[in-house]
Amino acid sequence: MEKDIIIIGGGPGGYVAAIRAAQLGAKVALIEADQIGGTCLNRGCIPTKALYKTAEIMQTLNKSADFGFQLDGFQLKMEKAQERKREVVTRLRTGVDKLLEGNGVEVISGKGSLVDSHTVLVTDGDGNTQSVQGKNILLATGSIPKRITNPGVDLPGVITTNEALELEELPKSMVIIGGGVTGIEFASILQSLGTQVTVVKYSPRILPPIDEEVIKRALISFRKLGFKIETGIKIKEIVQSETGLKVLAEGKKGPQDFAGEMVLLSAGRSINVDGLNLDGIGVAYDEFGIKVNSHYETSVPGIYAIGDVIGGQMLAHVASDEGKTVIEHIFGIETQINYDAVPTCVFSFPEIASVGLTEEETKKRGISYKVSKFMFAANGKALTLGEGDGLVKIIANEATHKILGVHILGPHASDLIHEGALAVTNGLTTADIICTIHAHPTLAESFQEAVLGVEGRAIHMLNK
């Protein structure tokens, strides 16, 4: 039986697209070589956040005296934390499996390879093959950890994030190569759990998508947490030392070296196109991603691609939204994604979240703007939580007062950012936020106070 949609890749882009297609009445085949949920569910977002919670509890225990507790002798049992992480992942993956089954999606285990614009050859783990025909094909194969090619990357103790998520015994020290979202998240987790971490990054600043002022403030918090960050570092090689490993590098002041029991490679991700036979059927791509048009259609009509494999913003929620958008286009429902309104979250200590334009991007686009900032140190709920570090920063159009960007450093930033995303997506003005009552005492009041500050009307801070 011919399918309406064949999807290669069962991650957050692929499985969401499959469910949306089934909702619209399509006959769907979803081909997955590993496990449903892809990198995000199995080796990325979810397991990382499970370990982040363990690290957060460790921080709370270390500060327990501030809340009136006297605790002695507690210790981390990493194997138990890993067991909990696996239980969370399994539970969520089982839930997705049931959703696919309940929506009538046929899941085929194996590696998919394109034969032509309507045919996919699937090879399972035993080498058996089957051919699947469909009217449309969607590529959602995601990305894989990028391995640097410097000498020494194959030494024992040099690991990727995949291996880092499975550690049952933490090293005393670790060098993390890469200061993007993943590198900073692992640095925060491992440092909180007792590993001395050094982050080294080639470019001059960490977390390049985030507003520069927010990063400068975050660096102060990271120093308090205890991990070191070195930027402008060019890696030469990794060598064995008496106590573990040593990263030899070139810095602003000449040769430098960084020692650690282990080295974590977190220098970004590469598109996962191995075995798809893109060259064989003429699908255009380069090292940055498969080429697609505004409807996510590739150079071969009837073959579409979404998510990490097309480059762009490599985020699970972007892949999911692209998956829904491309399926709706195939069925004649036209929707568009506003890439200026995609929230980005960094699960560090403290959390960082951002949506819309940064101050740097606003200047680059020549937009006249106003900025207002409200500190969590003046927010009652933040102080009761013992998390008064950080701020909410609002960027608004000077003429129209539309909210252009929201940037948060502080407690529960990843949850608070969605009011900002709603504002940026819908072109809300400062007046729209000001007239919305925010409950007290809540962290969300900081957002309203920052918006009030744009108008010079803030109550709990002095107005400029």
Short mmCIF file of C-alpha atoms in Angstrom, two decimals:
data_model
loop_
_atom_site.label_atom_id
_atom_site.label_comp_id
_atom_site.label_asym_id
_atom_site.label_seq_id
_atom_site.Cartn_x
_atom_site.Cartn_y
_atom_site.Cartn_z
CA MET A 1 0.00 0.00 0.00
CA GLU A 2 1.35 3.43 -0.95
CA LYS A 3 1.71 5.93 1.87
CA ASP A 4 0.79 9.58 1.64
CA ILE A 5 3.85 10.56 3.69
CA ILE A 6 7.10 8.69 4.36
CA ILE A 7 9.15 10.27 7.14
CA ILE A 8 12.79 9.31 7.73
CA GLY A 9 13.75 10.12 11.31
CA GLY A 10 11.66 9.75 14.47
CA GLY A 11 12.96 12.69 16.50
CA PRO A 12 10.92 15.71 17.62
CA GLY A 13 10.64 16.88 14.01
CA GLY A 14 9.74 13.52 12.49
CA TYR A 15 7.34 12.10 15.05
CA VAL A 16 5.45 15.40 15.43
CA ALA A 17 5.11 15.61 11.64
CA ALA A 18 3.85 12.01 11.58
CA ILE A 19 1.16 12.70 14.18
CA ARG A 20 0.06 15.92 12.46
CA ALA A 21 -0.16 14.12 9.11
CA ALA A 22 -2.24 11.35 10.68
CA GLN A 23 -4.56 13.96 12.21
CA LEU A 24 -5.16 15.28 8.68
CA GLY A 25 -6.06 11.81 7.43
CA ALA A 26 -2.77 10.77 5.84
CA LYS A 27 -1.41 7.24 5.68
CA VAL A 28 2.02 7.64 7.29
CA ALA A 29 5.18 5.54 7.56
CA LEU A 30 7.81 6.68 10.08
CA ILE A 31 11.26 5.15 9.61
CA GLU A 32 13.67 5.26 12.56
CA ALA A 33 17.11 3.62 12.70
CA ASP A 34 17.54 3.89 16.47
CA GLN A 35 14.87 4.89 19.00
CA ILE A 36 11.78 7.03 18.65
CA GLY A 37 12.39 10.48 20.13
CA GLY A 38 15.73 11.02 18.42
CA THR A 39 18.64 12.85 19.99
CA CYS A 40 16.45 15.19 22.06
CA LEU A 41 14.59 12.53 23.98
CA ASN A 42 17.27 9.85 24.17
CA ARG A 43 20.65 11.65 24.23
CA GLY A 44 19.95 15.36 24.55
CA CYS A 45 17.25 17.62 25.96
CA ILE A 46 15.48 15.21 28.30
CA PRO A 47 18.35 13.21 29.85
CA THR A 48 20.34 16.43 30.25
CA LYS A 49 17.47 18.09 32.12
CA ALA A 50 17.05 15.03 34.35
CA LEU A 51 20.70 15.40 35.41
CA TYR A 52 20.24 19.17 35.64
CA LYS A 53 17.57 18.53 38.29
CA THR A 54 20.04 16.36 40.21
CA ALA A 55 22.55 19.22 40.06
CA GLU A 56 19.89 21.70 41.17
CA ILE A 57 19.07 19.58 44.23
CA MET A 58 22.78 19.39 45.05
CA GLN A 59 22.93 23.18 44.97
CA THR A 60 19.89 23.40 47.24
CA LEU A 61 21.45 20.97 49.70
CA ASN A 62 24.65 22.99 49.74
CA LYS A 63 22.62 26.11 50.59
CA SER A 64 20.31 24.35 53.06
CA ALA A 65 21.78 26.22 56.07
CA ASP A 66 20.40 29.46 54.58
CA PHE A 67 16.91 27.98 54.92
CA GLY A 68 17.38 26.78 58.49
CA PHE A 69 18.53 23.20 57.91
CA GLN A 70 21.61 21.56 59.35
CA LEU A 71 22.56 18.69 57.04
CA ASP A 72 25.71 16.62 57.35
CA GLY A 73 27.15 13.75 55.40
CA PHE A 74 24.93 13.69 52.30
CA GLN A 75 26.53 12.40 49.13
CA LEU A 76 25.62 11.88 45.50
CA LYS A 77 25.04 8.35 44.24
CA MET A 78 25.50 8.91 40.51
CA GLU A 79 24.26 5.45 39.57
CA LYS A 80 20.89 6.28 41.18
CA ALA A 81 20.74 9.60 39.35
CA GLN A 82 21.41 7.75 36.09
CA GLU A 83 18.72 5.22 36.91
CA ARG A 84 16.19 8.02 37.43
CA LYS A 85 17.28 9.67 34.16
CA ARG A 86 16.74 6.43 32.24
CA GLU A 87 13.30 5.96 33.83
CA VAL A 88 12.26 9.45 32.70
CA VAL A 89 13.50 8.83 29.15
CA THR A 90 11.82 5.43 28.94
CA ARG A 91 8.52 6.76 30.22
CA LEU A 92 8.45 9.59 27.69
CA ARG A 93 9.56 7.38 24.80
CA THR A 94 6.85 4.83 25.65
CA GLY A 95 4.33 7.67 25.61
CA VAL A 96 5.42 8.78 22.13
CA ASP A 97 5.27 5.17 20.89
CA LYS A 98 1.66 4.93 22.10
CA LEU A 99 0.75 8.25 20.50
CA LEU A 100 2.10 7.08 17.14
CA GLU A 101 0.25 3.78 17.47
CA GLY A 102 -2.96 5.52 18.53
CA ASN A 103 -2.79 7.82 15.50
CA GLY A 104 -2.31 4.91 13.12
CA VAL A 105 1.28 5.73 12.14
CA GLU A 106 3.24 2.73 10.87
CA VAL A 107 6.66 2.75 12.54
CA ILE A 108 9.37 0.87 10.62
CA SER A 109 12.68 0.11 12.35
CA GLY A 110 15.68 0.49 10.12
CA LYS A 111 17.84 2.93 8.17
CA GLY A 112 16.12 4.67 5.28
CA SER A 113 17.82 5.40 1.95
CA LEU A 114 16.27 7.31 -0.94
CA VAL A 115 15.75 5.34 -4.16
CA ASP A 116 13.76 8.02 -5.98
CA SER A 117 11.30 10.80 -5.13
CA HIS A 118 8.62 8.28 -4.12
CA THR A 119 10.61 5.28 -2.81
CA VAL A 120 12.64 4.59 0.32
CA LEU A 121 14.68 1.43 0.89
CA VAL A 122 14.73 0.42 4.58
CA THR A 123 17.51 -1.79 5.95
CA ASP A 124 17.04 -3.21 9.46
CA GLY A 125 19.69 -4.25 11.96
CA ASP A 126 19.91 -7.77 10.53
CA GLY A 127 20.48 -6.55 6.99
CA ASN A 128 16.94 -7.29 5.78
CA THR A 129 15.50 -4.76 3.35
CA GLN A 130 12.05 -3.58 2.35
CA SER A 131 10.83 -0.95 -0.08
CA VAL A 132 8.29 1.69 0.95
CA GLN A 133 6.43 3.85 -1.58
CA GLY A 134 4.86 7.22 -0.87
CA LYS A 135 3.51 10.36 -2.50
CA ASN A 136 5.77 12.60 -0.41
CA ILE A 137 8.97 12.02 1.57
CA LEU A 138 10.11 14.06 4.58
CA LEU A 139 13.73 13.94 5.77
CA ALA A 140 14.08 14.58 9.51
CA THR A 141 17.33 12.78 10.33
CA GLY A 142 18.68 15.45 12.67
CA SER A 143 22.32 15.95 13.61
CA ILE A 144 25.21 14.20 15.33
CA PRO A 145 27.97 15.52 17.66
CA LYS A 146 30.71 17.22 15.68
CA ARG A 147 34.09 15.62 16.33
CA ILE A 148 37.12 17.85 16.08
CA THR A 149 40.01 16.33 14.13
CA ASN A 150 42.95 17.42 16.28
CA PRO A 151 45.51 14.81 17.32
CA GLY A 152 44.53 13.00 20.52
CA VAL A 153 40.74 13.09 20.15
CA ASP A 154 40.69 9.29 20.16
CA LEU A 155 42.50 8.96 23.49
CA PRO A 156 40.71 7.19 26.35
CA GLY A 157 38.84 9.76 28.42
CA VAL A 158 38.02 12.02 25.47
CA ILE A 159 34.23 11.80 25.18
CA THR A 160 31.24 13.33 23.42
CA THR A 161 28.02 14.42 25.08
CA ASN A 162 26.58 10.95 24.39
CA GLU A 163 29.13 9.37 26.73
CA ALA A 164 28.95 12.24 29.22
CA LEU A 165 25.26 11.51 29.77
CA GLU A 166 26.10 7.95 30.83
CA LEU A 167 28.84 8.68 33.38
CA GLU A 168 28.25 6.75 36.58
CA GLU A 169 31.44 7.98 38.17
CA LEU A 170 32.26 11.66 37.85
CA PRO A 171 35.84 12.79 37.18
CA LYS A 172 37.51 15.19 39.60
CA SER A 173 38.23 17.56 36.71
CA MET A 174 37.14 18.01 33.10
CA VAL A 175 38.00 20.25 30.17
CA ILE A 176 35.03 21.04 27.94
CA ILE A 177 35.90 22.09 24.40
CA GLY A 178 33.06 24.32 23.23
CA GLY A 179 31.13 27.15 24.88
CA GLY A 180 27.76 26.85 23.17
CA VAL A 181 24.51 25.93 24.88
CA THR A 182 25.46 22.27 25.37
CA GLY A 183 28.95 23.03 26.68
CA ILE A 184 27.69 25.58 29.21
CA GLU A 185 24.88 23.30 30.37
CA PHE A 186 27.28 20.40 30.98
CA ALA A 187 29.70 22.76 32.72
CA SER A 188 26.94 23.91 35.07
CA ILE A 189 25.77 20.38 35.83
CA LEU A 190 29.20 18.84 36.36
CA GLN A 191 30.56 21.75 38.42
CA SER A 192 27.50 21.60 40.68
CA LEU A 193 28.00 17.87 41.17
CA GLY A 194 31.64 18.27 42.22
CA THR A 195 33.75 18.17 39.04
CA GLN A 196 36.14 21.08 38.51
CA VAL A 197 35.35 22.28 34.98
CA THR A 198 37.27 24.43 32.52
CA VAL A 199 35.48 25.55 29.35
CA VAL A 200 37.63 26.50 26.36
CA LYS A 201 36.15 28.12 23.26
CA TYR A 202 37.67 29.26 19.97
CA SER A 203 35.48 32.33 19.40
CA PRO A 204 35.75 35.46 21.60
CA ARG A 205 32.48 34.88 23.50
CA ILE A 206 30.31 32.05 24.76
CA LEU A 207 26.66 31.48 23.79
CA PRO A 208 26.73 33.62 20.61
CA PRO A 209 22.92 33.71 20.06
CA ILE A 210 22.31 35.38 23.45
CA ASP A 211 22.25 39.13 24.14
CA GLU A 212 25.79 40.28 24.94
CA GLU A 213 24.90 42.16 28.13
CA VAL A 214 23.14 39.09 29.50
CA ILE A 215 26.23 36.98 28.79
CA LYS A 216 28.48 39.45 30.62
CA ARG A 217 26.24 39.19 33.68
CA ALA A 218 26.03 35.39 33.34
CA LEU A 219 29.83 35.14 33.41
CA ILE A 220 29.80 36.64 36.92
CA SER A 221 27.38 33.91 38.06
CA PHE A 222 29.44 31.19 36.38
CA ARG A 223 32.55 32.38 38.19
CA LYS A 224 30.61 32.18 41.49
CA LEU A 225 29.59 28.62 40.60
CA GLY A 226 33.26 27.82 40.18
CA PHE A 227 33.92 26.79 36.60
CA LYS A 228 36.46 28.60 34.46
CA ILE A 229 35.87 29.92 30.95
CA GLU A 230 38.67 30.66 28.49
CA THR A 231 37.78 32.21 25.12
CA GLY A 232 39.84 32.88 22.00
CA ILE A 233 41.52 29.50 22.40
CA LYS A 234 42.71 27.49 19.39
CA ILE A 235 43.07 23.79 20.21
CA LYS A 236 46.29 22.13 18.97
CA GLU A 237 46.13 18.61 20.40
CA ILE A 238 45.15 16.46 23.37
CA VAL A 239 47.88 14.47 25.08
CA GLN A 240 48.09 11.99 27.94
CA SER A 241 49.49 13.31 31.21
CA GLU A 242 50.38 11.77 34.57
CA THR A 243 47.04 12.79 36.06
CA GLY A 244 44.80 12.34 33.01
CA LEU A 245 44.66 14.46 29.89
CA LYS A 246 46.04 17.79 28.80
CA VAL A 247 44.66 20.06 26.07
CA LEU A 248 47.46 21.94 24.34
CA ALA A 249 46.29 25.18 22.79
CA GLU A 250 47.21 28.63 21.52
CA GLY A 251 45.69 31.65 23.28
CA LYS A 252 45.92 35.42 23.11
CA LYS A 253 49.18 35.34 25.07
CA GLY A 254 50.76 32.37 23.32
CA PRO A 255 50.82 28.63 24.18
CA GLN A 256 48.46 27.43 26.92
CA ASP A 257 47.45 24.07 28.30
CA PHE A 258 44.41 22.88 30.23
CA ALA A 259 44.44 19.74 32.37
CA GLY A 260 41.60 17.43 33.28
CA GLU A 261 40.92 13.79 34.06
CA MET A 262 38.56 13.81 31.07
CA VAL A 263 37.91 15.99 28.02
CA LEU A 264 34.40 16.58 26.69
CA LEU A 265 34.05 17.49 23.01
CA SER A 266 31.12 19.87 22.68
CA ALA A 267 32.07 21.88 19.62
CA GLY A 268 28.67 21.88 17.92
CA ARG A 269 26.78 19.41 15.74
CA SER A 270 26.96 18.21 12.14
CA ILE A 271 24.03 17.33 9.88
CA ASN A 272 23.16 13.63 9.75
CA VAL A 273 22.87 12.67 6.07
CA ASP A 274 24.97 9.49 6.03
CA GLY A 275 23.33 6.75 3.97
CA LEU A 276 20.42 8.87 2.70
CA ASN A 277 21.74 8.69 -0.91
CA LEU A 278 21.18 12.42 -1.45
CA ASP A 279 23.81 12.54 -4.20
CA GLY A 280 22.28 9.54 -5.91
CA ILE A 281 18.94 11.21 -6.53
CA GLY A 282 20.12 14.83 -6.76
CA VAL A 283 19.06 16.39 -3.44
CA ALA A 284 21.18 19.53 -3.03
CA TYR A 285 23.04 20.00 0.26
CA ASP A 286 26.32 21.17 1.73
CA GLU A 287 28.05 20.80 5.10
CA PHE A 288 25.61 23.28 6.64
CA GLY A 289 22.43 21.46 5.66
CA ILE A 290 20.04 20.20 3.02
CA LYS A 291 18.86 23.06 0.81
CA VAL A 292 15.13 23.79 1.03
CA ASN A 293 12.74 26.49 -0.19
CA SER A 294 10.22 28.45 1.91
CA HIS A 295 7.98 25.36 2.05
CA TYR A 296 10.91 23.11 3.16
CA GLU A 297 10.92 21.34 -0.22
CA THR A 298 14.33 20.17 -1.44
CA SER A 299 15.72 20.44 -4.98
CA VAL A 300 13.80 17.23 -5.78
CA PRO A 301 10.02 17.90 -5.94
CA GLY A 302 8.05 15.84 -3.42
CA ILE A 303 11.00 15.45 -1.03
CA TYR A 304 11.03 17.78 1.97
CA ALA A 305 13.46 18.29 4.87
CA ILE A 306 13.18 19.87 8.35
CA GLY A 307 15.01 20.29 11.63
CA ASP A 308 18.72 20.02 12.33
CA VAL A 309 19.41 18.40 8.95
CA ILE A 310 18.64 21.71 7.17
CA GLY A 311 20.88 23.70 9.53
CA GLY A 312 19.56 26.95 10.95
CA GLN A 313 18.43 26.95 14.57
CA MET A 314 19.16 23.42 15.80
CA LEU A 315 16.44 23.28 18.44
CA ALA A 316 13.90 20.53 19.08
CA HIS A 317 10.96 22.92 19.18
CA VAL A 318 12.01 24.45 15.84
CA ALA A 319 12.09 20.99 14.27
CA SER A 320 8.63 20.20 15.68
CA ASP A 321 7.15 23.43 14.34
CA GLU A 322 8.78 22.91 10.95
CA GLY A 323 7.36 19.38 10.90
CA LYS A 324 3.82 20.63 11.49
CA THR A 325 4.28 23.46 8.97
CA VAL A 326 5.50 21.25 6.11
CA ILE A 327 2.71 18.71 6.63
CA GLU A 328 0.09 21.44 6.65
CA HIS A 329 1.57 22.86 3.43
CA ILE A 330 1.29 19.45 1.75
CA PHE A 331 -2.41 19.46 2.73
CA GLY A 332 -2.96 23.01 1.48
CA ILE A 333 -2.87 24.75 4.87
CA GLU A 334 -0.38 27.61 4.69
CA THR A 335 1.36 28.66 7.90
CA GLN A 336 4.70 30.35 8.51
CA ILE A 337 7.27 30.25 11.26
CA ASN A 338 8.53 33.55 12.65
CA TYR A 339 12.18 32.72 13.25
CA ASP A 340 12.62 36.04 15.08
CA ALA A 341 10.24 34.74 17.76
CA VAL A 342 11.88 31.40 18.57
CA PRO A 343 12.72 31.12 22.29
CA THR A 344 16.17 29.86 23.24
CA CYS A 345 16.84 28.42 26.70
CA VAL A 346 20.11 27.60 28.43
CA PHE A 347 19.78 25.36 31.49
CA SER A 348 22.73 26.78 33.35
CA PHE A 349 22.89 28.14 36.91
CA PRO A 350 21.23 30.60 36.71
CA GLU A 351 19.05 29.82 33.70
CA ILE A 352 19.21 31.98 30.57
CA ALA A 353 16.35 32.46 28.12
CA SER A 354 15.94 34.72 25.13
CA VAL A 355 13.38 35.50 22.44
CA GLY A 356 13.28 38.10 19.68
CA LEU A 357 16.02 40.57 18.81
CA THR A 358 19.13 41.08 20.88
CA GLU A 359 20.35 44.62 21.42
CA GLU A 360 23.17 43.95 18.94
CA GLU A 361 20.75 42.74 16.24
CA THR A 362 18.41 45.69 16.86
CA LYS A 363 21.29 48.11 16.25
CA LYS A 364 22.36 46.19 13.15
CA ARG A 365 18.87 46.51 11.67
CA GLY A 366 18.86 50.25 12.31
CA ILE A 367 15.83 50.19 14.61
CA SER A 368 15.40 52.97 17.17
CA TYR A 369 14.75 51.24 20.48
CA LYS A 370 14.44 51.60 24.23
CA VAL A 371 15.82 49.21 26.85
CA SER A 372 14.56 48.50 30.35
CA LYS A 373 15.95 46.08 32.93
CA PHE A 374 14.51 44.82 36.17
CA MET A 375 16.67 42.93 38.66
CA PHE A 376 15.46 39.79 40.39
CA ALA A 377 17.09 41.16 43.55
CA ALA A 378 14.02 43.43 43.83
CA ASN A 379 11.51 40.60 43.29
CA GLY A 380 9.94 39.11 46.41
CA LYS A 381 9.42 35.61 45.02
CA ALA A 382 13.03 35.40 43.77
CA LEU A 383 14.36 36.35 47.19
CA THR A 384 12.16 33.78 48.96
CA LEU A 385 13.62 31.17 46.60
CA GLY A 386 17.13 32.32 47.47
CA GLU A 387 17.72 33.17 43.79
CA GLY A 388 18.05 36.93 43.59
CA ASP A 389 20.76 36.98 40.90
CA GLY A 390 19.84 38.03 37.37
CA LEU A 391 17.47 40.28 35.49
CA VAL A 392 14.76 40.66 32.88
CA LYS A 393 15.78 42.85 29.93
CA ILE A 394 13.18 44.28 27.52
CA ILE A 395 13.92 45.80 24.12
CA ALA A 396 11.05 47.81 22.64
CA ASN A 397 10.62 49.82 19.45
CA GLU A 398 11.00 53.49 20.41
CA ALA A 399 8.28 54.68 18.02
CA THR A 400 5.64 51.93 18.23
CA HIS A 401 6.49 50.53 21.70
CA LYS A 402 6.21 47.01 20.26
CA ILE A 403 8.27 44.50 22.23
CA LEU A 404 11.15 43.37 20.02
CA GLY A 405 13.17 41.22 22.40
CA VAL A 406 13.04 39.69 25.88
CA HIS A 407 16.16 38.36 27.60
CA ILE A 408 16.15 36.74 31.02
CA LEU A 409 18.93 35.63 33.34
CA GLY A 410 17.65 34.15 36.56
CA PRO A 411 15.31 31.68 38.27
CA HIS A 412 12.94 29.75 35.97
CA ALA A 413 13.96 31.84 32.96
CA SER A 414 13.02 28.92 30.68
CA ASP A 415 9.42 29.12 31.92
CA LEU A 416 9.15 32.92 32.10
CA ILE A 417 10.34 33.45 28.53
CA HIS A 418 7.05 32.31 27.03
CA GLU A 419 5.23 35.49 27.98
CA GLY A 420 7.96 37.26 26.04
CA ALA A 421 7.55 34.84 23.12
CA LEU A 422 3.81 35.54 23.07
CA ALA A 423 4.51 39.29 23.05
CA VAL A 424 7.11 39.14 20.24
CA THR A 425 5.09 36.72 18.09
CA ASN A 426 1.92 38.79 18.26
CA GLY A 427 3.50 42.23 18.07
CA LEU A 428 2.28 43.21 21.53
CA THR A 429 3.15 46.63 22.87
CA THR A 430 4.29 47.70 26.29
CA ALA A 431 0.70 48.86 26.96
CA ASP A 432 -0.61 45.33 26.33
CA ILE A 433 1.67 43.95 29.05
CA ILE A 434 1.17 46.83 31.48
CA CYS A 435 -2.63 46.42 31.47
CA THR A 436 -2.32 42.67 32.18
CA ILE A 437 -2.46 42.02 35.92
CA HIS A 438 0.40 39.85 37.14
CA ALA A 439 -0.10 37.86 40.35
CA HIS A 440 1.93 38.67 43.46
CA PRO A 441 4.29 37.32 44.64
CA THR A 442 5.56 35.75 41.40
CA LEU A 443 8.66 35.84 39.27
CA ALA A 444 6.50 37.00 36.36
CA GLU A 445 6.09 40.37 38.05
CA SER A 446 9.69 41.07 37.03
CA PHE A 447 8.63 40.91 33.39
CA GLN A 448 5.86 43.45 33.94
CA GLU A 449 8.16 45.73 35.96
CA ALA A 450 10.77 45.65 33.17
CA VAL A 451 8.06 46.58 30.65
CA LEU A 452 6.82 49.36 32.94
CA GLY A 453 10.39 50.64 32.99
CA VAL A 454 10.28 51.19 29.21
CA GLU A 455 7.52 53.74 29.88
CA GLY A 456 9.26 55.21 32.93
CA ARG A 457 6.46 53.83 35.12
CA ALA A 458 8.18 51.03 37.08
CA ILE A 459 7.07 50.83 40.72
CA HIS A 460 9.79 48.72 42.33
CA MET A 461 12.80 50.35 40.77
CA LEU A 462 13.88 53.95 40.14
CA ASN A 463 12.92 55.09 36.66
CA LYS A 464 15.45 56.76 34.40
#
